[in-house]
Amino acid sequence: MALMEFDVTARRRDAHGSEARCKQAVIPLDTDPAGNTDAFNPAELLLAALSACMIKGIERVTPILKFRLRGVEVRVHGVRRDVPPRLESIVYEIVVDTDEEDRRLDLLHDNVRKFGTVFNTVAPGTQLSGTLRRRRPGEEGPPS
């Protein structure tokens, strides 16, 4: 089986921030000990990677399952412990805008948990739990 490889380069811009580069993309990073509201700090970046992993997994599997959806939103909450420094727990909620049956939502959630690279990297080292649910009529926020 062929292995996939990934390369990212991160570089300090100044005392308030850094940036990560991959392919043609650049992501500002909050590496300022005082914080920087214009960038993701490392923990937030990990949570964003987990969210992106879930959405990418959904994008990958929906054509295979012939699953119809209008949008997806992932909400993630992480709790950091100071000693030793680590994310102690991560709770997520995946909100799918769809008319599919509940059993198909369960199937979609199973696929997210089984086949997500970042999901399966993070899961053994933290309390990772969450739900996948249908968007309620009139609920605020896109998923799109």
Coordinates of N, CA, C and O in Angstrom, one line a residue:
M1 N 0.8 -1.2 0.0 CA 0.0 0.0 0.0 C 0.9 1.2 0.0 O 1.8 1.4 0.8
A2 N 0.6 2.2 -0.9 CA 1.4 3.4 -1.0 C 1.1 4.3 0.2 O 0.0 4.4 0.7
L3 N 2.1 4.9 0.7 CA 2.0 5.9 1.8 C 1.8 7.3 1.2 O 2.5 7.6 0.2
M4 N 1.0 8.1 1.9 CA 0.9 9.5 1.5 C 1.9 10.3 2.4 O 2.1 9.9 3.6
E5 N 2.5 11.3 1.8 CA 3.4 12.1 2.6 C 2.9 13.6 2.5 O 2.3 14.0 1.5
F6 N 3.2 14.3 3.6 CA 2.8 15.7 3.7 C 4.0 16.5 4.1 O 4.8 16.1 5.0
D7 N 4.1 17.7 3.6 CA 5.2 18.7 4.0 C 4.6 20.0 4.3 O 3.8 20.6 3.5
V8 N 4.9 20.6 5.4 CA 4.5 21.9 5.8 C 5.8 22.6 6.4 O 6.6 22.0 7.1
T9 N 5.9 23.9 6.1 CA 7.0 24.6 6.6 C 6.4 25.8 7.4 O 5.5 26.5 6.9
A10 N 6.9 25.9 8.7 CA 6.5 27.1 9.5 C 7.7 28.0 9.8 O 8.8 27.5 9.9
R11 N 7.4 29.3 9.8 CA 8.5 30.2 9.9 C 8.0 31.4 10.8 O 6.9 31.9 10.6
R12 N 8.8 31.8 11.7 CA 8.5 33.0 12.6 C 8.5 34.2 11.7 O 9.5 34.5 11.0
R13 N 7.5 35.0 11.8 CA 7.4 36.3 11.1 C 8.0 37.4 12.0 O 8.8 38.2 11.6
D14 N 7.6 37.4 13.3 CA 8.1 38.4 14.3 C 7.6 37.8 15.6 O 7.2 36.7 15.7
A15 N 7.8 38.7 16.7 CA 7.5 38.2 18.1 C 6.0 38.0 18.3 O 5.6 37.4 19.3
H16 N 5.2 38.3 17.3 CA 3.7 38.2 17.5 C 3.1 37.1 16.7 O 2.0 36.7 16.9
G17 N 3.9 36.6 15.7 CA 3.2 35.5 14.9 C 4.2 34.8 14.0 O 5.3 35.3 13.7
S18 N 3.7 33.8 13.4 CA 4.4 33.0 12.5 C 3.5 32.6 11.3 O 2.3 33.0 11.3
E19 N 4.0 31.8 10.4 CA 3.1 31.4 9.3 C 3.5 30.0 8.9 O 4.7 29.6 9.0
A20 N 2.5 29.2 8.5 CA 2.7 27.9 8.0 C 2.4 27.9 6.5 O 1.5 28.5 6.0
R21 N 3.2 27.2 5.7 CA 3.1 27.1 4.3 C 3.0 25.7 3.8 O 3.8 24.9 4.3
C22 N 2.1 25.5 2.9 CA 2.0 24.1 2.3 C 1.4 24.4 0.9 O 0.3 25.1 0.8
K23 N 1.9 23.8 -0.1 CA 1.5 24.0 -1.5 C 1.5 25.5 -1.7 O 2.5 26.2 -1.5
Q24 N 0.4 26.1 -2.2 CA 0.3 27.5 -2.4 C -0.4 28.2 -1.3 O -0.7 29.4 -1.4
A25 N -0.7 27.5 -0.2 CA -1.5 28.1 0.9 C -0.6 28.6 2.0 O 0.5 28.1 2.3
V26 N -1.1 29.7 2.7 CA -0.4 30.2 3.9 C -1.4 30.4 5.0 O -2.5 30.9 4.8
I27 N -1.0 29.9 6.2 CA -1.9 30.1 7.3 C -1.1 30.9 8.4 O 0.0 30.5 8.8
P28 N -1.7 32.0 8.9 CA -1.1 32.7 10.0 C -1.2 31.9 11.3 O -2.2 31.3 11.5
L29 N -0.2 32.0 12.1 CA -0.1 31.2 13.3 C 0.1 32.2 14.5 O 0.9 33.0 14.4
D30 N -0.7 31.9 15.6 CA -0.5 32.7 16.8 C 0.6 32.0 17.6 O 0.3 31.0 18.3
T31 N 1.8 32.6 17.6 CA 2.9 32.0 18.4 C 3.4 33.0 19.4 O 4.4 32.9 20.0
D32 N 2.6 34.1 19.6 CA 2.9 35.1 20.6 C 2.4 34.6 22.0 O 1.3 34.3 22.1
P33 N 3.3 34.6 23.0 CA 2.9 34.1 24.3 C 1.8 34.9 24.9 O 1.0 34.4 25.7
A34 N 1.6 36.2 24.4 CA 0.5 37.0 24.9 C -0.8 36.8 24.1 O -1.8 37.3 24.5
G35 N -0.7 36.0 23.0 CA -1.8 35.7 22.2 C -1.9 36.7 21.0 O -1.4 37.8 21.0
N36 N -2.6 36.2 20.0 CA -2.8 37.0 18.8 C -4.2 36.7 18.2 O -4.4 35.5 17.8
T37 N -5.1 37.6 18.2 CA -6.5 37.3 17.8 C -6.6 37.2 16.3 O -7.7 36.7 15.8
D38 N -5.6 37.5 15.6 CA -5.7 37.4 14.1 C -5.2 36.1 13.6 O -5.0 35.9 12.3
A39 N -4.9 35.1 14.4 CA -4.4 33.8 14.0 C -4.8 32.7 14.9 O -5.2 32.9 16.0
F40 N -4.7 31.5 14.4 CA -5.0 30.3 15.2 C -3.8 30.0 16.1 O -2.7 30.0 15.6
N41 N -4.0 29.7 17.4 CA -2.9 29.2 18.2 C -2.7 27.7 17.9 O -3.6 27.1 17.2
P42 N -1.7 27.1 18.4 CA -1.5 25.7 18.1 C -2.7 24.8 18.4 O -3.0 23.9 17.6
A43 N -3.3 25.0 19.6 CA -4.4 24.1 20.0 C -5.6 24.3 19.0 O -6.3 23.4 18.6
E44 N -5.9 25.6 18.7 CA -7.0 25.9 17.8 C -6.7 25.3 16.4 O -7.6 24.9 15.7
L45 N -5.4 25.4 16.0 CA -5.1 24.8 14.7 C -5.3 23.3 14.7 O -5.8 22.8 13.7
L46 N -5.0 22.6 15.8 CA -5.3 21.2 15.9 C -6.8 20.9 15.8 O -7.2 20.0 15.0
L47 N -7.6 21.7 16.5 CA -9.0 21.6 16.4 C -9.6 21.9 15.0 O -10.5 21.2 14.5
A48 N -9.0 22.9 14.3 CA -9.4 23.2 12.9 C -9.0 22.0 12.0 O -9.8 21.7 11.1
A49 N -7.8 21.4 12.2 CA -7.4 20.3 11.4 C -8.4 19.1 11.6 O -8.8 18.4 10.7
L50 N -8.8 18.9 12.9 CA -9.8 17.8 13.1 C -11.1 18.1 12.4 O -11.7 17.2 11.8
S51 N -11.6 19.4 12.5 CA -12.8 19.8 11.8 C -12.7 19.6 10.3 O -13.6 19.0 9.6
A52 N -11.6 20.0 9.7 CA -11.3 19.8 8.3 C -11.3 18.4 7.9 O -11.8 18.0 6.9
C53 N -10.7 17.5 8.8 CA -10.7 16.1 8.5 C -12.1 15.5 8.5 O -12.4 14.7 7.6
M54 N -12.9 15.9 9.4 CA -14.3 15.4 9.4 C -15.1 15.9 8.1 O -15.7 15.1 7.5
I55 N -14.9 17.1 7.7 CA -15.6 17.6 6.5 C -15.0 17.0 5.3 O -15.8 16.5 4.4
K56 N -13.7 16.8 5.2 CA -13.1 16.1 4.0 C -13.6 14.7 3.9 O -13.9 14.2 2.9
G57 N -13.7 14.0 5.1 CA -14.2 12.6 5.1 C -15.6 12.6 4.6 O -16.0 11.7 3.8
I58 N -16.4 13.5 5.0 CA -17.8 13.6 4.5 C -17.8 13.8 3.0 O -18.6 13.2 2.3
E59 N -17.0 14.8 2.5 CA -17.0 15.0 1.1 C -16.5 13.8 0.3 O -17.0 13.6 -0.8
R60 N -15.6 13.0 0.9 CA -15.1 11.9 0.2 C -16.1 10.7 0.1 O -16.3 10.0 -0.9
V61 N -16.9 10.6 1.2 CA -17.8 9.4 1.3 C -19.2 9.7 0.7 O -19.9 8.8 0.3
T62 N -19.7 11.0 0.7 CA -21.0 11.2 0.2 C -21.3 10.7 -1.2 O -22.4 10.1 -1.4
P63 N -20.4 10.9 -2.2 CA -20.7 10.3 -3.5 C -20.8 8.8 -3.5 O -21.6 8.2 -4.2
I64 N -19.9 8.1 -2.6 CA -20.0 6.7 -2.6 C -21.3 6.2 -2.0 O -21.9 5.2 -2.5
L65 N -21.7 6.8 -0.9 CA -23.0 6.5 -0.3 C -24.2 7.0 -1.0 O -25.3 6.7 -0.6
K66 N -24.0 7.9 -2.0 CA -25.1 8.6 -2.7 C -25.9 9.4 -1.6 O -27.1 9.4 -1.6
F67 N -25.2 10.0 -0.7 CA -25.8 10.7 0.4 C -26.0 12.2 -0.1 O -25.0 12.8 -0.5
R68 N -27.2 12.7 0.0 CA -27.5 14.0 -0.4 C -27.4 15.0 0.8 O -28.0 14.8 1.8
L69 N -26.6 16.0 0.6 CA -26.5 17.1 1.6 C -26.4 18.4 1.0 O -25.9 18.6 -0.1
R70 N -26.9 19.4 1.7 CA -26.8 20.8 1.3 C -25.6 21.5 2.0 O -25.2 22.6 1.5
G71 N -25.2 21.1 3.1 CA -24.1 21.7 3.8 C -23.7 21.0 5.1 O -24.5 20.1 5.5
V72 N -22.6 21.3 5.6 CA -22.0 20.7 6.8 C -21.4 21.8 7.7 O -20.7 22.6 7.1
E73 N -21.6 21.7 9.0 CA -20.8 22.6 9.9 C -20.3 21.7 11.0 O -21.0 20.8 11.5
V74 N -19.1 21.9 11.4 CA -18.5 21.2 12.5 C -18.1 22.2 13.6 O -17.5 23.2 13.4
R75 N -18.6 21.9 14.8 CA -18.3 22.7 16.0 C -17.5 21.9 16.9 O -17.8 20.7 17.3
V76 N -16.3 22.4 17.4 CA -15.4 21.7 18.2 C -15.1 22.5 19.5 O -14.8 23.7 19.4
H77 N -15.0 21.8 20.6 CA -14.6 22.4 21.9 C -13.5 21.5 22.5 O -13.7 20.3 22.7
G78 N -12.4 22.2 22.8 CA -11.3 21.5 23.4 C -11.0 22.0 24.8 O -11.2 23.2 25.0
V79 N -10.6 21.1 25.7 CA -10.3 21.5 27.1 C -8.8 21.2 27.3 O -8.4 20.0 27.1
R80 N -8.0 22.2 27.6 CA -6.6 22.1 27.8 C -6.3 21.9 29.3 O -6.8 22.6 30.2
R81 N -5.4 21.0 29.6 CA -4.8 20.8 30.9 C -3.4 21.4 30.9 O -2.7 21.3 29.9
D82 N -3.0 22.0 32.1 CA -1.7 22.6 32.2 C -0.6 21.6 32.5 O 0.5 21.7 32.0
V83 N -0.9 20.7 33.4 CA 0.2 19.7 33.8 C -0.3 18.3 33.7 O -1.2 17.9 34.4
P84 N 0.3 17.5 32.8 CA 1.2 18.0 31.7 C 0.3 18.7 30.7 O -0.9 18.5 30.5
P85 N 1.0 19.6 29.9 CA 0.2 20.4 28.9 C -0.3 19.5 27.8 O 0.5 18.8 27.2
R86 N -1.6 19.4 27.6 CA -2.2 18.6 26.6 C -3.7 18.9 26.5 O -4.3 19.5 27.4
L87 N -4.3 18.6 25.4 CA -5.7 18.7 25.3 C -6.3 17.4 26.0 O -6.1 16.3 25.6
E88 N -7.0 17.7 27.1 CA -7.6 16.6 27.9 C -8.8 16.0 27.2 O -9.0 14.8 27.2
S89 N -9.6 16.9 26.6 CA -10.8 16.3 26.0 C -11.2 17.2 24.8 O -10.9 18.4 24.8
I90 N -11.9 16.6 23.8 CA -12.4 17.3 22.6 C -13.8 16.8 22.4 O -14.0 15.5 22.4
V91 N -14.8 17.7 22.3 CA -16.1 17.3 22.0 C -16.5 18.0 20.7 O -16.3 19.2 20.6
Y92 N -17.1 17.3 19.8 CA -17.5 17.9 18.5 C -19.0 17.6 18.3 O -19.6 16.7 18.8
E93 N -19.5 18.5 17.4 CA -20.9 18.3 16.9 C -20.8 18.6 15.4 O -20.3 19.7 15.0
I94 N -21.2 17.6 14.6 CA -21.3 17.8 13.2 C -22.8 18.0 12.9 O -23.6 17.2 13.2
V95 N -23.1 19.1 12.2 CA -24.4 19.5 11.8 C -24.6 19.4 10.3 O -23.8 20.0 9.6
V96 N -25.4 18.5 9.9 CA -25.6 18.2 8.4 C -26.9 18.7 8.0 O -28.0 18.4 8.6
D97 N -26.9 19.5 6.9 CA -28.2 20.0 6.3 C -28.6 19.0 5.2 O -28.0 18.9 4.1
T98 N -29.5 18.1 5.6 CA -29.9 17.0 4.7 C -31.3 16.5 5.0 O -31.9 16.8 6.1
D99 N -31.9 15.8 4.0 CA -33.2 15.1 4.2 C -33.0 13.6 4.4 O -34.0 12.9 4.4
E100 N -31.8 13.1 4.5 CA -31.5 11.7 4.6 C -32.1 11.1 5.9 O -32.3 11.9 6.9
E101 N -32.4 9.8 5.9 CA -32.9 9.2 7.1 C -31.9 9.1 8.2 O -30.7 9.1 7.9
D102 N -32.3 8.9 9.4 CA -31.5 8.8 10.6 C -30.4 7.7 10.5 O -29.3 7.9 10.8
R103 N -30.8 6.6 10.0 CA -29.8 5.5 9.8 C -28.7 5.9 8.9 O -27.5 5.5 9.1
R104 N -29.0 6.7 7.9 CA -28.0 7.2 6.9 C -27.0 8.2 7.6 O -25.9 8.3 7.3
L105 N -27.6 9.0 8.6 CA -26.8 9.9 9.3 C -25.8 9.1 10.2 O -24.6 9.5 10.3
D106 N -26.3 8.0 10.8 CA -25.4 7.2 11.6 C -24.3 6.6 10.8 O -23.2 6.5 11.2
L107 N -24.6 6.1 9.6 CA -23.6 5.6 8.6 C -22.6 6.6 8.3 O -21.4 6.3 8.3
L108 N -23.0 7.8 8.0 CA -22.1 8.9 7.7 C -21.2 9.2 8.9 O -19.9 9.3 8.8
H109 N -21.7 9.2 10.1 CA -20.9 9.4 11.3 C -19.9 8.3 11.5 O -18.7 8.5 11.9
D110 N -20.3 7.0 11.3 CA -19.4 5.9 11.4 C -18.2 6.1 10.4 O -17.1 5.8 10.8
N111 N -18.5 6.5 9.2 CA -17.4 6.7 8.3 C -16.4 7.8 8.7 O -15.2 7.7 8.5
V112 N -17.0 8.9 9.3 CA -16.1 10.0 9.8 C -15.2 9.4 10.9 O -14.0 9.7 10.9
R113 N -15.7 8.6 11.8 CA -14.9 8.0 12.9 C -13.9 7.0 12.4 O -12.8 6.9 12.9
K114 N -14.3 6.2 11.4 CA -13.4 5.1 11.0 C -12.3 5.5 10.1 O -11.2 4.9 10.1
F115 N -12.5 6.5 9.2 CA -11.6 6.7 8.1 C -10.9 8.1 8.1 O -10.2 8.5 7.2
G116 N -11.1 8.9 9.2 CA -10.4 10.2 9.3 C -9.0 10.1 9.8 O -8.8 9.6 10.9
T117 N -8.1 10.6 9.0 CA -6.7 10.5 9.4 C -6.4 11.3 10.7 O -5.8 10.7 11.6
V118 N -6.8 12.5 10.7 CA -6.5 13.3 11.9 C -7.4 12.8 13.1 O -6.9 12.7 14.2
F119 N -8.6 12.5 12.8 CA -9.5 11.9 13.8 C -8.8 10.7 14.5 O -8.8 10.6 15.7
N120 N -8.3 9.8 13.7 CA -7.7 8.6 14.3 C -6.3 8.8 14.8 O -5.8 8.0 15.6
T121 N -5.7 10.0 14.5 CA -4.4 10.3 15.2 C -4.7 10.9 16.5 O -4.0 10.7 17.5
V122 N -5.7 11.8 16.6 CA -6.1 12.5 17.9 C -6.8 11.5 18.9 O -6.5 11.6 20.1
A123 N -7.6 10.7 18.4 CA -8.5 9.8 19.3 C -7.7 9.1 20.4 O -8.2 9.1 21.5
P124 N -6.6 8.4 20.1 CA -6.0 7.6 21.1 C -5.4 8.5 22.3 O -5.2 8.0 23.4
G125 N -5.1 9.8 22.0 CA -4.4 10.6 23.0 C -5.3 11.5 23.8 O -4.8 12.3 24.6
T126 N -6.6 11.5 23.5 CA -7.5 12.4 24.2 C -8.9 11.8 24.3 O -9.2 10.8 23.7
Q127 N -9.7 12.4 25.2 CA -11.1 11.9 25.3 C -11.8 12.6 24.1 O -12.2 13.8 24.2
L128 N -12.0 11.9 23.0 CA -12.6 12.5 21.8 C -14.0 11.9 21.7 O -14.2 10.7 21.6
S129 N -15.0 12.8 21.7 CA -16.4 12.3 21.6 C -17.2 13.4 20.9 O -16.9 14.5 20.8
G130 N -18.4 12.9 20.3 CA -19.2 13.9 19.7 C -20.4 13.2 19.0 O -20.6 12.0 19.0
T131 N -21.1 14.1 18.3 CA -22.4 13.7 17.6 C -22.4 14.2 16.2 O -21.7 15.2 15.9
L132 N -23.2 13.5 15.4 CA -23.6 14.0 14.1 C -25.1 14.1 14.1 O -25.8 13.1 14.4
R133 N -25.6 15.2 13.7 CA -27.1 15.4 13.7 C -27.5 16.2 12.5 O -26.7 16.9 11.9
R134 N -28.8 16.2 12.3 CA -29.4 16.9 11.2 C -29.6 18.4 11.6 O -30.0 18.6 12.8
R135 N -29.5 19.3 10.7 CA -29.8 20.7 11.0 C -31.3 20.8 11.2 O -32.1 20.3 10.4
R136 N -31.6 21.5 12.2 CA -33.1 21.8 12.5 C -33.6 22.9 11.7 O -32.9 23.9 11.4
P137 N -34.9 22.8 11.3 CA -35.5 23.8 10.5 C -35.4 25.2 11.2 O -35.7 25.2 12.4
G138 N -35.0 26.2 10.5 CA -34.9 27.5 11.1 C -33.6 27.7 12.0 O -33.4 28.8 12.5
E139 N -32.8 26.7 12.1 CA -31.6 26.9 12.9 C -30.6 27.9 12.3 O -30.4 27.9 11.1
E140 N -30.0 28.7 13.1 CA -29.1 29.8 12.7 C -27.9 29.1 12.1 O -27.4 28.1 12.6
G141 N -27.2 29.9 11.3 CA -25.9 29.5 10.8 C -26.0 28.6 9.6 O -26.9 27.8 9.5
P142 N -25.1 28.8 8.6 CA -25.2 28.0 7.4 C -24.8 26.7 7.7 O -24.2 26.5 8.7
P143 N -25.1 25.6 7.5 CA -24.0 24.8 7.0 C -24.0 24.9 5.5 O -25.0 24.6 4.9
S144 N -22.9 25.2 5.0 CA -22.7 25.2 3.5 C -21.3 25.1 3.1 O -20.4 25.0 4.0

